[in-house]
Coordinates of C-alpha atoms and ligand atoms in Angstrom, one line a residue:
X12 CA -25.1 5.8 -22.1
X13 CA -22.7 3.1 -22.7
X14 CA -21.1 2.7 -26.1
X15 CA -19.9 -1.0 -25.5
X16 CA -19.7 -3.3 -28.3
X17 CA -17.2 -4.8 -30.8
X18 CA -18.4 -2.8 -33.6
X19 CA -17.0 -4.0 -36.9
X20 CA -16.5 -2.0 -40.0
X21 CA -18.5 -3.2 -42.8
X22 CA -16.6 -5.4 -45.3
X23 CA -15.8 -3.0 -48.3
X24 CA -16.1 -3.7 -51.9
X25 CA -14.5 -1.6 -54.6
X26 CA -16.7 1.3 -56.0
X27 CA -18.2 0.4 -59.4
X28 CA -16.7 2.6 -62.3
X29 CA -19.3 4.5 -64.2
X30 CA -19.1 4.2 -68.0
X31 CA -20.5 7.7 -68.9
X32 CA -21.7 6.1 -72.2
X33 CA -23.4 8.5 -74.8
X34 CA -27.0 9.2 -73.9
X35 CA -26.9 8.3 -70.1
X36 CA -28.0 10.3 -67.0
X37 CA -24.5 10.2 -65.3
X38 CA -22.9 11.7 -68.4
X39 CA -25.5 14.5 -68.7
X40 CA -25.2 15.4 -65.0
X41 CA -21.4 15.5 -64.9
X42 CA -21.4 17.7 -68.1
X43 CA -23.9 20.0 -66.3
X44 CA -21.7 20.3 -63.3
X45 CA -18.5 20.8 -65.4
X46 CA -20.1 23.7 -67.4
X47 CA -21.3 25.2 -64.0
X48 CA -17.8 25.2 -62.5
X49 CA -16.2 26.4 -65.8
X50 CA -18.6 29.6 -65.7
X51 CA -17.6 30.8 -62.4
X52 CA -14.5 31.8 -60.6
X53 CA -14.6 29.7 -57.4
X54 CA -13.1 31.2 -54.3
X55 CA -10.9 28.8 -52.4
X56 CA -10.2 29.7 -48.7
X57 CA -7.8 28.0 -46.4
X58 CA -9.5 26.1 -43.6
X59 CA -7.9 26.4 -40.0
X60 CA -9.7 25.2 -37.0
X61 CA -12.8 24.7 -39.0
X62 CA -13.0 28.4 -40.0
X63 CA -12.5 29.5 -43.5
X64 CA -9.7 32.0 -43.7
X65 CA -8.0 34.4 -46.2
X66 CA -4.4 35.0 -46.7
X67 CA -2.4 38.2 -47.4
X68 CA -3.3 38.1 -51.2
X69 CA -4.9 35.9 -53.8
X70 CA -3.8 34.2 -56.9
X71 CA -5.6 32.7 -59.8
X72 CA -5.7 29.1 -60.7
X73 CA -5.9 28.2 -64.5
X74 CA -7.1 25.2 -66.4
X75 CA -4.3 23.3 -68.1
X76 CA -6.4 22.9 -71.2
X77 CA -7.3 26.5 -71.4
X78 CA -4.5 28.6 -69.8
X79 CA -6.2 31.9 -70.1
X80 CA -9.2 30.6 -68.1
X81 CA -9.2 31.4 -64.6
X82 CA -11.2 28.6 -62.7
X83 CA -10.6 29.9 -59.2
X84 CA -8.7 32.1 -56.8
X85 CA -6.9 30.8 -54.0
X86 CA -5.3 32.3 -50.8
X87 CA -1.7 33.0 -50.2
X88 CA -1.3 32.5 -46.6
X89 CA 1.4 33.9 -44.3
X90 CA 3.5 32.4 -41.8
X91 CA 1.1 33.6 -39.2
X92 CA -1.7 31.5 -40.9
X93 CA 0.5 28.4 -41.0
X94 CA 1.3 28.7 -37.5
X95 CA -2.3 29.0 -36.7
X96 CA -2.8 25.8 -38.6
X97 CA -0.4 24.0 -36.4
X98 CA -1.9 25.3 -33.2
X99 CA -5.3 24.4 -34.3
X100 CA -4.1 20.9 -35.0
X101 CA -2.6 20.7 -31.6
X102 CA -5.7 22.1 -30.0
X103 CA -8.0 19.5 -31.8
X104 CA -5.7 16.7 -30.9
X105 CA -6.8 15.7 -27.5
X106 CA -10.6 15.6 -28.5
X107 CA -10.0 13.7 -31.6
X108 CA -7.6 11.3 -30.1
X109 CA -10.1 10.5 -27.3
X110 CA -13.0 10.1 -29.8
X111 CA -13.7 6.3 -30.1
X112 CA -12.5 4.7 -33.3
X113 CA -15.9 3.8 -34.6
X114 CA -16.9 7.3 -34.5
X115 CA -13.9 8.3 -36.5
X116 CA -14.2 5.6 -38.9
X117 CA -18.1 6.6 -39.4
X118 CA -16.9 10.0 -40.6
X119 CA -14.8 8.4 -43.4
X120 CA -17.6 5.9 -44.4
X121 CA -20.2 8.8 -44.6
X122 CA -17.6 10.8 -46.6
X123 CA -17.4 7.7 -49.1
X124 CA -21.1 7.6 -49.3
X125 CA -21.4 11.4 -50.0
X126 CA -18.7 11.1 -52.6
X127 CA -20.2 8.0 -54.2
X128 CA -23.6 10.0 -54.2
X129 CA -24.3 13.7 -54.2
X130 CA -20.8 15.0 -54.3
X131 CA -19.5 12.6 -57.2
X132 CA -20.3 14.9 -60.2
X133 CA -18.7 17.9 -58.4
X134 CA -15.6 16.2 -57.5
X135 CA -15.3 14.5 -60.8
X136 CA -15.8 18.0 -62.7
X137 CA -13.4 19.9 -60.6
X138 CA -10.7 17.3 -61.3
X139 CA -11.5 17.3 -65.1
X140 CA -11.4 21.2 -65.0
X141 CA -8.3 21.7 -62.8
X142 CA -6.2 18.8 -63.7
X143 CA -7.1 18.2 -67.3
X144 CA -8.6 14.7 -66.7
X145 CA -11.0 12.9 -69.1
X146 CA -14.2 11.7 -67.3
X147 CA -12.7 8.1 -67.2
X148 CA -9.5 9.2 -65.5
X149 CA -11.5 11.5 -63.2
X150 CA -13.9 8.8 -62.3
X151 CA -11.4 6.2 -61.6
X152 CA -9.4 8.6 -59.5
X153 CA -11.5 11.4 -57.8
X154 CA -14.5 9.2 -57.1
X155 CA -13.7 5.4 -57.1
X156 CA -10.1 5.4 -55.6
X157 CA -10.8 8.0 -53.2
X158 CA -14.2 6.2 -52.1
X159 CA -12.1 2.9 -51.9
X160 CA -9.2 4.6 -49.7
X161 CA -11.8 5.8 -47.2
X162 CA -13.9 2.6 -47.1
X163 CA -11.0 0.3 -47.1
X164 CA -8.8 2.2 -44.7
X165 CA -11.6 2.1 -42.2
X166 CA -11.8 -1.6 -42.6
X167 CA -8.0 -2.2 -42.5
X168 CA -7.7 0.1 -39.3
X169 CA -10.4 -2.1 -37.7
X170 CA -8.3 -5.1 -38.4
X171 CA -5.1 -3.6 -37.2
X172 CA -6.9 -2.7 -33.9
X173 CA -7.9 -6.2 -33.4
X174 CA -4.2 -7.4 -33.5
X175 CA -3.6 -8.1 -29.8
X176 CA -0.9 -9.7 -27.7
X177 CA -1.4 -13.1 -26.0
X178 CA -2.0 -13.3 -22.3
X179 CA -0.6 -16.1 -20.1
X180 CA -3.3 -16.4 -17.3
X181 CA -1.6 -14.1 -14.8
X182 CA -2.3 -10.8 -16.6
X183 CA -4.3 -9.2 -19.3
X184 CA -1.9 -7.9 -22.0
X185 CA -3.3 -5.2 -24.4
X186 CA -2.2 -3.1 -27.2
X187 CA -3.6 0.6 -27.4
X188 CA -3.0 2.1 -30.8
X189 CA -2.4 5.5 -29.7
X190 CA -2.2 8.3 -32.3
X191 CA 1.3 9.8 -32.7
X192 CA 2.2 12.5 -30.1
X193 CA 2.0 15.8 -32.1
X194 CA 0.5 16.5 -35.4
X195 CA 0.9 15.1 -39.0
X196 CA 1.9 17.1 -42.1
X197 CA 0.3 16.0 -45.2
X198 CA 1.6 17.3 -48.6
X199 CA -0.1 16.0 -51.8
X200 CA 0.8 16.0 -55.5
X201 CA -1.3 17.5 -58.4
X202 CA -1.9 14.3 -60.4
X203 CA -4.5 12.4 -58.1
X204 CA -7.4 13.9 -56.3
X205 CA -7.7 10.5 -54.4
X206 CA -4.1 11.0 -53.0
X207 CA -5.1 14.4 -51.9
X208 CA -8.1 13.0 -50.2
X209 CA -6.0 10.2 -48.5
X210 CA -2.9 11.7 -47.3
X211 CA -4.6 13.7 -44.6
X212 CA -7.4 11.3 -43.9
X213 CA -5.3 8.2 -43.3
X214 CA -3.6 9.7 -40.2
X215 CA -6.7 11.3 -39.1
X216 CA -8.6 8.0 -39.2
X217 CA -5.9 6.7 -36.5
X218 CA -6.8 9.6 -34.3
X219 CA -4.1 12.2 -35.6
X220 CA -4.8 15.7 -36.3
X221 CA -3.2 17.2 -39.5
X222 CA -1.9 20.2 -41.2
X223 CA -2.7 19.7 -44.9
X224 CA -0.9 21.4 -48.0
X225 CA -2.4 20.3 -51.2
X226 CA -0.6 20.8 -54.5
X227 CA -1.4 24.3 -55.6
X228 CA -2.9 23.1 -59.0
X229 CA -5.6 21.0 -57.0
X230 CA -6.7 23.6 -54.5
X231 CA -10.2 23.9 -56.2
X232 CA -11.0 20.2 -55.7
X233 CA -9.0 20.0 -52.3
X234 CA -11.2 22.8 -50.8
X235 CA -14.4 21.1 -52.1
X236 CA -13.3 17.7 -50.4
X237 CA -12.7 19.9 -47.2
X238 CA -16.4 20.8 -47.4
X239 CA -17.4 17.1 -48.1
X240 CA -15.6 16.0 -45.0
X241 CA -17.1 18.7 -42.9
X242 CA -20.5 17.5 -44.1
X243 CA -19.5 14.0 -43.2
X244 CA -19.0 15.1 -39.7
X245 CA -15.2 15.8 -39.4
X246 CA -14.8 18.0 -36.5
X247 CA -13.0 21.5 -36.7
X248 CA -9.2 21.4 -36.5
X249 CA -8.8 17.8 -37.3
X250 CA -7.6 18.5 -40.9
X251 CA -6.3 22.3 -41.4
X252 CA -5.9 23.1 -45.0
X253 CA -3.2 25.8 -45.8
X254 CA -2.2 27.2 -49.1
X255 CA 0.6 29.4 -50.2
X256 CA 4.4 29.2 -50.7
X257 CA 5.3 25.4 -50.0
X258 CA 8.6 26.5 -48.8
X259 CA 7.2 29.0 -46.2
X260 CA 4.6 26.4 -45.0
X261 CA 7.5 23.9 -44.6
X262 CA 9.5 26.3 -42.8
X263 CA 6.9 26.8 -40.1
X264 CA 5.7 23.2 -39.9
X265 CA 9.0 21.5 -39.9
X266 CA 10.3 23.8 -37.2
X267 CA 7.5 22.9 -34.8
X268 CA 8.6 20.4 -31.8
X269 CA 5.3 18.6 -32.2
X270 CA 5.8 17.5 -35.7
X271 CA 5.2 13.8 -35.5
X272 CA 5.0 12.6 -39.0
X273 CA 4.9 13.6 -42.7
X274 CA 2.6 11.9 -45.0
X275 CA 3.9 12.9 -48.5
X276 CA 3.5 12.1 -52.2
X277 CA 5.3 13.9 -54.8
X278 CA 8.7 14.3 -56.4
X279 CA 11.8 12.5 -55.0
X280 CA 13.5 15.8 -54.9
X281 CA 11.1 17.5 -52.5
X282 CA 10.8 14.5 -50.3
X283 CA 14.5 14.3 -49.9
X284 CA 14.5 18.0 -49.0
X285 CA 11.8 17.4 -46.4
X286 CA 13.7 14.5 -45.0
X287 CA 17.0 16.5 -44.8
X288 CA 15.3 19.4 -43.0
X289 CA 13.8 16.9 -40.5
X290 CA 17.3 15.5 -39.9
X291 CA 18.8 18.9 -39.4
X292 CA 16.0 19.6 -36.8
X293 CA 16.0 16.2 -35.2
X294 CA 17.3 17.6 -31.8
X295 CA 14.1 19.8 -31.3
X296 CA 11.4 17.2 -31.8
X297 CA 9.6 15.7 -29.0
X298 CA 9.3 12.4 -30.8
X299 CA 10.9 10.9 -34.0
X300 CA 8.7 12.1 -36.9
X301 CA 7.4 9.3 -38.9
X302 CA 8.6 10.0 -42.7
X303 CA 6.3 8.3 -45.2
X304 CA 6.9 9.4 -48.8
X305 CA 5.9 7.9 -52.1
X306 CA 7.6 9.6 -55.0
X307 CA 8.9 9.5 -58.5
X308 CA 9.2 6.6 -61.0
X309 CA 10.8 5.6 -64.3
X310 CA 8.4 2.6 -64.8
X311 CA 9.4 -0.1 -67.2
X312 CA 7.9 -2.7 -69.6
X313 CA 10.2 -5.6 -70.1
X314 CA 9.2 -7.5 -73.2
X315 CA 10.1 -11.1 -73.9
X316 CA 10.2 -12.5 -77.4
X317 CA 7.3 -14.6 -76.5
X318 CA 5.0 -11.7 -75.6
X319 CA 1.7 -11.3 -77.1
X320 CA 2.0 -8.3 -79.5
X321 CA -1.6 -7.1 -79.4
X322 CA -1.8 -6.8 -75.6
X323 CA 1.6 -5.4 -75.5
X324 CA 0.6 -2.6 -77.7
X325 CA -2.5 -1.7 -75.9
X326 CA -0.6 -1.7 -72.6
X327 CA 2.1 0.6 -74.0
X328 CA -0.6 3.0 -75.1
X329 CA -2.7 3.0 -72.0
X330 CA 0.1 2.7 -69.6
X331 CA 2.3 5.5 -71.1
X332 CA -0.4 8.0 -72.2
X333 CA -3.5 7.8 -70.1
X334 CA -3.5 11.1 -68.2
X335 CA -0.8 12.5 -70.4
X336 CA 1.7 10.1 -68.9
X337 CA 1.4 12.1 -65.5
X338 CA 1.0 9.0 -63.4
X339 CA 3.8 8.0 -61.2
X340 CA 3.4 4.6 -62.5
X341 CA 3.3 5.5 -66.2
X342 CA 5.1 3.2 -68.6
X343 CA 8.1 5.6 -69.6
X344 CA 10.7 2.9 -70.9
X345 CA 10.2 -0.1 -72.8
X346 CA 12.8 -2.9 -73.7
X347 CA 11.6 -4.9 -76.7
X348 CA 13.4 -7.5 -78.7
X349 CA 14.7 -6.0 -82.1
X350 CA 12.6 -8.5 -84.3
X351 CA 9.4 -7.9 -82.4
X352 CA 10.0 -4.0 -82.5
X353 CA 10.5 -4.1 -86.1
X354 CA 7.3 -6.0 -86.6
X355 CA 5.0 -3.8 -84.4
X356 CA 6.4 -0.2 -84.5
X357 CA 4.4 1.1 -87.4
X358 CA 1.3 -0.2 -86.2
X359 CA 2.0 1.4 -82.8
X360 CA 3.0 4.7 -84.3
X361 CA -0.2 4.7 -86.5
X362 CA -2.4 4.0 -83.4
X363 CA -0.7 6.5 -81.2
X364 CA -0.8 9.4 -83.8
X365 CA -4.6 8.8 -84.0
X366 CA -5.1 9.3 -80.3
X367 CA -7.7 12.1 -79.8
X368 CA -6.6 14.9 -77.6
X369 CA -8.1 18.2 -76.4
X370 CA -10.5 19.8 -73.8
X371 CA -11.8 16.9 -71.7
X372 CA -15.2 18.5 -71.8
X373 CA -15.2 16.9 -75.3
X374 CA -15.8 13.4 -74.3
X375 CA -14.3 12.0 -77.4
X376 CA -10.9 12.7 -76.2
X377 CA -8.5 10.2 -74.8
X378 CA -5.9 12.7 -73.6
X379 CA -6.0 16.4 -72.1
X380 CA -3.2 18.8 -71.6
X381 CA -0.1 18.5 -69.2
X382 CA -0.6 20.3 -65.8
X383 CA 1.2 23.6 -66.4
X384 CA 4.0 25.4 -68.1
X385 CA 6.8 23.9 -66.3
X386 CA 5.5 20.5 -67.2
X387 CA 4.9 21.6 -70.8
X388 CA 8.6 23.0 -71.1
X389 CA 10.1 19.8 -69.6
X390 CA 8.4 17.6 -72.4
X391 CA 9.4 20.2 -75.2
X392 CA 13.0 20.1 -74.1
X393 CA 13.0 16.3 -73.9
X394 CA 11.7 16.0 -77.4
X395 CA 14.1 18.5 -78.7
X396 CA 17.0 16.6 -77.0
X397 CA 15.8 13.4 -78.5
X398 CA 15.3 14.9 -81.9
X399 CA 19.0 16.5 -81.8
X400 CA 20.5 13.2 -80.6
X401 CA 22.0 11.0 -83.2
X402 CA 21.2 8.0 -80.8
X403 CA 17.5 8.4 -81.0
X404 CA 14.7 8.6 -83.6
X405 CA 11.0 9.8 -83.3
X406 CA 8.7 7.2 -84.0
X407 CA 5.4 8.9 -83.1
X408 CA 4.1 12.3 -81.8
X409 CA 6.8 14.8 -81.0
X410 CA 4.4 17.7 -81.5
X411 CA 3.6 20.2 -78.9
X412 CA 1.0 23.3 -79.0
X413 CA 0.6 25.7 -76.1
X414 CA -1.6 28.3 -78.0
X415 CA -4.7 27.4 -75.9
X416 CA -3.5 24.9 -73.4
X417 CA -0.4 22.8 -72.5
X418 CA -0.8 20.2 -75.1
X419 CA 1.9 17.5 -75.8
X420 CA 1.1 14.8 -78.4
X421 CA 1.8 11.3 -77.2
X422 CA 5.3 10.7 -78.3
X423 CA 7.4 7.5 -78.9
X424 CA 11.0 7.6 -79.1
X425 CA 13.4 4.8 -80.1
X426 CA 17.0 4.9 -79.0
X427 CA 20.0 2.6 -79.8
X428 CA 21.7 3.7 -76.5
X429 CA 20.7 1.7 -73.4
X430 CA 22.0 4.7 -71.2
X431 CA 20.0 7.3 -73.1
X432 CA 19.0 10.1 -70.7
X433 CA 15.2 9.7 -71.5
X434 CA 15.6 6.0 -70.3
X435 CA 16.8 7.2 -66.9
X436 CA 15.0 10.4 -65.9
X437 CA 11.4 10.8 -64.8
X438 CA 9.8 13.2 -67.4
X439 CA 6.3 13.1 -66.0
X440 CA 4.6 13.5 -69.4
X441 CA 3.5 11.5 -72.4
X442 CA 6.8 10.4 -73.7
X443 CA 7.7 6.7 -74.0
X444 CA 11.3 5.7 -74.9
X445 CA 11.9 2.3 -76.3
X446 CA 15.2 0.5 -76.4
X447 CA 15.0 -2.3 -79.0
X448 CA 17.3 -4.9 -77.5
X449 CA 19.2 -7.5 -79.7
X450 CA 17.3 -10.8 -80.0
X451 CA 19.0 -13.3 -77.7
X452 CA 20.2 -10.8 -75.0
X453 CA 17.1 -11.2 -72.6
X454 CA 19.1 -11.9 -69.6
X455 CA 21.5 -9.1 -70.2
X456 CA 18.5 -6.9 -70.7
X457 CA 17.0 -7.8 -67.5
X458 CA 20.1 -6.6 -65.7
X459 CA 20.2 -3.5 -67.8
X460 CA 16.7 -2.7 -66.9
X461 CA 17.4 -3.2 -63.1
X462 CA 20.4 -0.9 -63.1
X463 CA 19.2 1.9 -65.5
X464 CA 17.2 4.2 -63.4
X465 CA 17.3 5.1 -59.5
X466 CA 13.6 4.5 -59.2
X467 CA 11.7 1.3 -58.3
X468 CA 8.2 2.1 -58.3
X469 CA 6.3 0.0 -61.0
X470 CA 7.3 -2.3 -63.8
X471 CA 5.8 -4.9 -66.2
X472 CA 6.9 -8.1 -67.9
X473 CA 5.2 -9.2 -71.0
X474 CA 5.8 -13.0 -71.8
X475 CA 3.9 -16.0 -72.5
X476 CA 6.9 -18.2 -71.7
X477 CA 6.5 -19.3 -67.9
X478 CA 10.1 -19.5 -67.5
X479 CA 10.8 -16.2 -68.8
X480 CA 8.2 -14.6 -66.4
X481 CA 9.8 -16.4 -63.4
X482 CA 13.2 -15.3 -64.5
X483 CA 12.0 -11.6 -64.8
X484 CA 10.3 -11.7 -61.6
X485 CA 13.4 -12.8 -59.8
X486 CA 15.8 -10.8 -61.5
X487 CA 13.8 -7.6 -61.1
X488 CA 12.8 -8.4 -57.5
X489 CA 13.8 -4.9 -56.3
X490 CA 13.2 -3.0 -59.6
X491 CA 9.5 -2.4 -58.8
X492 CA 7.3 -2.3 -55.6
X493 CA 4.3 -3.1 -58.0
X494 CA 5.2 -5.6 -60.6
X495 CA 2.9 -6.5 -63.3
X496 CA 2.7 -9.7 -65.4
X497 CA 1.2 -9.2 -68.9
X498 CA -0.6 -6.0 -67.8
X499 CA 0.2 -2.4 -68.0
X500 CA 2.2 -0.9 -64.8
X501 CA -0.6 1.6 -64.0
X502 CA -4.1 1.3 -62.5
X503 CA -3.3 -0.2 -59.1
X504 CA -6.6 -0.5 -57.1
X505 CA -7.2 0.1 -53.5
X506 CA -7.5 -3.3 -51.7
X507 CA -6.4 -5.4 -54.6
X508 CA -3.0 -3.9 -55.5
X509 CA -1.4 -2.0 -52.6
X510 CA 0.8 0.7 -53.9
X511 CA 4.2 2.0 -53.4
X512 CA 7.9 1.5 -54.4
X513 CA 11.3 1.4 -53.2
X514 CA 14.8 2.9 -53.9
X515 CA 14.4 6.6 -54.9
X516 CA 10.6 5.9 -55.3
X517 CA 9.8 6.1 -51.6
X518 CA 9.4 4.5 -48.4
X519 CA 7.1 1.9 -49.7
X520 CA 4.5 2.0 -47.1
X521 CA 1.7 0.8 -49.5
X522 CA -1.0 3.6 -49.4
X523 CA -4.6 2.2 -48.7
X524 CA -3.3 -0.8 -46.8
X525 CA -2.8 -1.8 -43.1
X526 CA 1.0 -1.2 -43.7
X527 CA 0.4 2.6 -44.1
X528 CA -2.0 2.7 -41.3
X529 CA 0.5 1.3 -38.9
X530 CA 2.8 4.4 -39.4
X531 CA 0.3 6.6 -37.9
X532 CA 0.0 5.0 -34.5
X533 CA 2.4 4.8 -31.7
X534 CA 1.3 1.5 -29.8
X535 CA 1.2 1.3 -26.0
X536 CA 1.5 -2.0 -24.6
X537 CA -0.5 -2.5 -21.3
X538 CA 0.0 -5.2 -18.9
X539 CA -2.6 -5.6 -16.2
X540 CA -1.6 -8.2 -13.6
X541 CA -4.4 -10.0 -11.7
X542 CA -2.6 -10.9 -8.5
X543 CA 0.5 -8.8 -8.0
X544 CA 3.7 -10.2 -6.3
X545 CA 3.7 -9.4 -2.5
X546 CA 7.5 -10.4 -1.8
X547 CA 10.5 -9.8 -3.6
X548 CA 12.4 -13.2 -2.9
X549 CA 12.4 -16.1 -5.5
X550 CA 12.5 -19.7 -4.5
X551 CA 15.9 -20.3 -6.0
X552 CA 17.2 -18.1 -3.1
X553 CA 16.0 -20.6 -0.3
X554 CA 18.7 -23.4 -0.5
X555 CA 19.8 -24.1 3.3
X556 CA 23.2 -25.9 2.1
X557 CA 24.4 -22.8 0.2
X558 CA 27.3 -21.1 2.0
X559 CA 26.6 -17.9 3.9
X560 CA 27.4 -14.4 3.2
X561 CA 27.3 -14.1 -0.6
X562 CA 30.4 -12.6 -2.0
Ligands
NAD620 P1 6.1 18.0 -56.4 O1 7.1 17.4 -55.7 O2 6.5 19.0 -57.3 O3 4.9 18.5 -55.5 C1 4.3 17.8 -54.5 C2 3.9 18.7 -53.4 O4 5.1 19.2 -52.7 C3 3.1 19.7 -53.7 O5 2.0 20.1 -52.9 C4 4.2 20.9 -53.7 O6 3.6 22.3 -53.5 C5 4.9 20.5 -52.4 N1 6.1 21.1 -52.3 C6 7.2 21.6 -53.1 N2 8.2 22.0 -52.4 C7 7.9 21.8 -51.1 C8 8.5 22.2 -49.9 N3 9.8 22.7 -49.8 N4 8.1 21.6 -48.8 C9 6.7 21.2 -48.8 N5 6.0 20.8 -49.9 C10 6.7 21.1 -50.9 O7 5.3 16.7 -57.5 P2 4.0 17.1 -58.3 O8 4.6 17.7 -59.5 O9 2.8 17.7 -57.7 O10 3.7 15.7 -58.7 C11 4.5 14.7 -59.5 C12 5.4 13.8 -58.8 O11 4.8 13.1 -57.7 C13 6.1 12.9 -59.7 O12 7.5 12.8 -59.4 C14 5.3 11.6 -59.4 O13 6.1 10.3 -59.8 C15 5.1 11.7 -57.9 N6 4.1 10.8 -57.4 C16 4.4 9.7 -56.8 C17 3.4 8.9 -56.5 C18 3.5 7.6 -55.6 O14 2.5 7.0 -55.2 N7 4.8 7.2 -55.7 C19 2.0 9.1 -56.8 C20 1.7 10.4 -57.3 C21 2.7 11.3 -57.8

């Protein structure tokens, strides 16, 4: 039966965010699911070639806000398992690459519908439990953003495929959007379930097959998403989920001649390490691997004297402390004119010190715990460093408690040193460092903001003065890939604010946009000539007066 037809992916809209207000049915049902998942120790297998697989041993996953509570056991795979994942991806490649685009897109659209409906509570609850997100943070990430990734990517890929060359009447020119020749390695971070869902599926949508290594802390939700994708119709071997030592997985995967791309989100350090290894192995690959990495940030809030103090304060609190500051886009340094800072800091400190924090199962909390002991220790050390320093002063928070979970109170530090370490380094926790700059030094402080950190992910300017906004926008043109005017630097929405940064923050391939999807195809140009030439001679050669003999 013919399948001809220019099928168009339905125009997407952003998934509506549920409010989970007290007394509502969605709140009750997500709570039930959370209790259900909390009461069991889930088993988290690897999935290779569509088969659930055990490793050589098992390890337990703990909840960040109750670190003695085992929520799941995951498999520690061996090099044999990782090689099996590469082989399974290569085996599935031909069939998946030959599957028509609308069939591949339909899998993602169905996955989006399953996540919006019957799977929503499960994926949200697993994110709350495993990553210590409040229901709101889980909802905007694990449900809405991932649904948006799947729906919008299908739509953007459809648009990409429709970009075709011109034809001049003698031939029909076409662009075929082939998948890359080989397999893609997807590696995701702990902090966004949606990124874990997007990194393997974006290349898969374009016809690639994938070896997928989720962040260990997210293995519970990652394996649930794998089940969801299977239910949506993803064929075996298209996405192969492995777990175990990241270094061992990479050793096997990066050595394979068929590595065709890496889709990474995580720290700058790990991405640079992957890039170096690929560089060292360059001679053995059949094709140049595409390297796409979105990495760290030291995101700024740059404040002009004309800023509205109330919206600034709310942006600082939400931008710096939602999800415990563990967003790559979290506000972690602010430049505020001294006079404005003096007027606002007591109010800011009072509001920050009141922020409710604890187990996300208690819906009154605004914050949960940081992800693990290493993250906790990093915050403890940073706070101790600031307390010791004569150039810094604690304005709010500074209290940590690891008796039950990895809890770090939201912390505001003020420094008189524009090169203070905490203004430069990514801490990835709930610490905001403020540099109050001398009134009148706006332009110099723009320069300072631009050069203080190696990152360039997100940043915000707060001002009501139009000229100041324009000046900041120009002067900070390369300081952020996502630039906000009078808004917090977090909360990018798929389809509305394509996300990614430059400098040490990544390759800026804008996840959830057509720019990212382009990286997962290797276009083939086809020219089909209607009436091929039958003689090699050109008319210019036919001049009878030209002297004979050539040269
Ligand atoms: P991470 O770099 O520690 O880990 C990311 C992933 O890399 C994990 O799956 C980890 O197991 C894996 N990994 C570690 N060593 C590896 C190796 N040798 N080979 C292959 N994989 C390896 O980062 P994280 O703590 O999970 O996430 C936080 C970081 O991610 C922060 O730096 C944050 O800024 C960044 N991030 C960036 C964005 C963005 O869009 N720019 C989004 C989210 C997170």
